[in-house]
Amino acid sequence: MKILIVDDDPITLDVLDNFSETLGFEVLKANNGKEAWELWQNHKTSIVITDILMPELDGFSLCQHIRNNEIGVYTYIIILTIANSSESIAKGMQIGADDYLIKPVDFETLHYRLKAATRIVNLISELKRTKNDLIKKQIELTFITERQHVELIQAKQVANIANLAKRDFLATISHELRTPMNGIIGIASLLQETRLNETQIKYTTILNNSANELLKLINDIINFTRIESGDLLVEYSNFDLQMLIDDLMKQFLPKSNKKNIELTCDIKENVELQLCGDSGKLFNILQQLLDNAIKFTHQGKITMNVFTNPLHDNCIKLNISISDSGIGISDENLQKLFQLFYRADTSLTRKYPGLGIGLATCQRLIEMMGGNIHVKSKYGVGTTVWLSLIFEKQSHKEPVTDQINRVPVVQHHKQPSSKSSSGLQAHILVVEDTYETQMIVQAILEKEKYNVDFASNGKIAIQMLESIPYDLVLMDIMMPDMDGLELTKKIRNQEIQLHTQDIPIIAMTAYGLDGDKERFLKSGMSGYLSKPFTADDLRQTVEQALFLRTLNHPTISEHQSEKLEKKQPSETEINDTPIFFNHQELLERTNNNPELIKQLIHRFLSDIPNRIKSIKDACQTNELDRIEMLAHTIKGASANLSLKSMQKAADRLESFAHKKEQTLMPHLILELEHQFFILQSILSEYIADQK
C-alpha cells in the first residue's frame, strides 16, 4: 500500500519514512504541500501523513485539495501537530482529516494508527468492490429469460449471505468504534481523578461529555441500522425489573443533580418484578426517554411511574410513564415527533443537538416488542410519555444470576468495601491484547491496591492460571489465536486442573450488539462489562464480583494475603528529566539504533544554523508568520531528538510570533540561539562517546 509523507523538516521526514518502510508501506515523500499535491495526483496514495505548517501550501490546504478530488474522498489523512495544539487538531478534523499524531511521534502510536488506517482503507475498498458486484448483479437480473426461476433462487442465496455479512460488518464496526472510545473515556475518567486546576477540570469534563455523546450517537446509528435491515430480534431472558430501574436511576441521578432537577421513580404496590422478556431493549428505550427528559428540562422535576396489569396466560402489561416539567412540545411538532430524523428546532442556532433518530428508534423497538407509545405535551409546561409492553412472568421466582456483578442500587445495608473484603488480597488476571486498555485497567485497579497480572493471549492466560490461584479474570473477547469465548470454555472445562472452580470471568469487550451479552454468559462467563467503560464502571464490576465470590468463599484469598502485603508498591520515585538532551528517550524512540541517532544529530547540527539565520532575517523584516513557521519546524525537529530545552525555546518563540508580539522577538531568538550553542557541545560530545 502506498503512503505519502509530507513535512518540511527533513529529520521528521526521514524518521517517518524509515519506520513506515519497516511496516511494508511503499513510501512517497514531499518537502512541502505543493510537491505533495503533485505526487498525490500522479499516484493517488491511500494514506497521507502531513505536517500543518509548511511553505507554499500548508497541510490544511493540501487536505482540502485531496478531499475535493473524487478519489480523494476515500484517502485516509493523518495530520501532524505539536502537543496542546487543540485548535490545529479541531481545524484539521473540520477540513477533512481522519486522524492526528502528536509530535514527537511515538512509534507505537504511529504503528497502531497506520494499522487502523490500513484496516479502514481495505474496508472501503472491499465495500466499493461489493457495491460494484451488487450493481452488476442488478443489471444481470433485469435481463432474466428462461432461467428466471433459477436466478431468483440464486439471488435469494446471495441476499442471505449479504445479510450475514451485514451483521458481521455491523459487529466489526461496533467493535472498531468502541475500542478507541474505551481509550478516550477511560483516560478521561482517570484524568478526572487526578489533581487538576479549574481549567483542566473544565477541559476533561468537556472531553468526557463529548465522548459519551459520541458513544450514544454510535449506539443509536447501529441500533437503527439493524432495525431497518430487519436484523434486530427480540431476545427472551429472565430479569429483575427492580434491578433494571436501579441501574437507570444510578445512571441518570448524577445528570439530574447537576442540573438541579428532582428525578424520582415511583414503583406502585404489587408490581410484578420478576419478568421474562427483552430487558436490554427495555433498558435502551427508558434510557432514551430519560435522556430526552433531562435534556429538555431546565428546572423542576422528572417523575417515572411504574405499574403492571395482569393479563391471561401468565403475562402482564408493564406500564411506564415519564413526566417532566421541561420546555414542552407544540401541537404542530407533536404530530411529527416519531418521524425519522425529525427535530423540532432545525435552525442553525438550535440549542439541542442530535440526529433525530432516538424517538423513532424507541417507537420501532416498542412496536417490535408488541407494545405502544404515546406522548402528551404542552408547550412551556412539560411532557409526559406513556409506554406499554407485554412481558411474561418468570415461572420460578428465583434471584437473577445471569450477572455475578449485579448488586441493586437501592440496597441500603452496608456492603463490605473492596479493601476490607478482598481489595489487598485479590489477585486479578486481565486477558487483553490492546495496550491502551491494559494501561487503563492497570491504572484503575492498582490505584485500588489490587494485584494485577496481564496476559496478551489465551495461551499465556492458561499458563498463568496453571501456576497462580487468581480470584477474578477480566476477559477480552476479540484476541489473536484464541478468542475470549473459546478461552472461557477451556477454563471451565479444566477447572480442576487449573484450580479455577467458580472463578468469576467477566467479559470486557467492545462488542455491543443485542444478543452478545447472552452469548458471552452461555459460554461460561459470569458477567459483562461493555467498552467503553469508566473507572467507576470497572471498579464497581470488580468490587461486586469479588464481594459475591467472597460470600461463597470466605477464605478465597487468605493464602495470598501475606505475599501481597509484602509486594505493596513503594512510594513513586521521581526521576529528573534531562534539561537539554534525554538520550534514553531517544534510544527508545529509535529502537536502540545508535547509527540512526548519529545521522539525525549530524543533520540537526547542520540544518538548524540556517533556520536560525532565516528567523533573524524574518525578524528584521517583521515577517512574524515566517518566524512562526520556522520556529514550529525547529520545535518538531528538537522534539524528535528529545532536546527538551531547545524544544521549549522554539515553542515560546512560535507562540509569541503567533500572538504578533513583535517587541519580544529579539529576546526569544537570542534564547533559542543560546540553547543551540549549548546543545552543539553536548551533542558533539555524545557522538564522540559513541565511537
JSON list of C-alpha atoms in Angstrom, two decimals, residues 125 209 228 302 502 529 537:
[
{"chain": "A", "resi": 125, "resn": "SER", "atom": "CA", "xyz": [-12.04, -0.90, -0.99]},
{"chain": "A", "resi": 209, "resn": "ASN", "atom": "CA", "xyz": [-19.20, 14.54, 27.98]},
{"chain": "A", "resi": 228, "resn": "GLU", "atom": "CA", "xyz": [-34.22, -1.05, 9.39]},
{"chain": "A", "resi": 302, "resn": "ILE", "atom": "CA", "xyz": [-38.92, 14.41, 36.31]},
{"chain": "A", "resi": 502, "resn": "ASP", "atom": "CA", "xyz": [-16.32, -20.95, 40.37]},
{"chain": "A", "resi": 529, "resn": "LEU", "atom": "CA", "xyz": [-18.60, -5.06, 31.07]},
{"chain": "A", "resi": 537, "resn": "ASP", "atom": "CA", "xyz": [-17.74, 1.09, 35.93]}
]
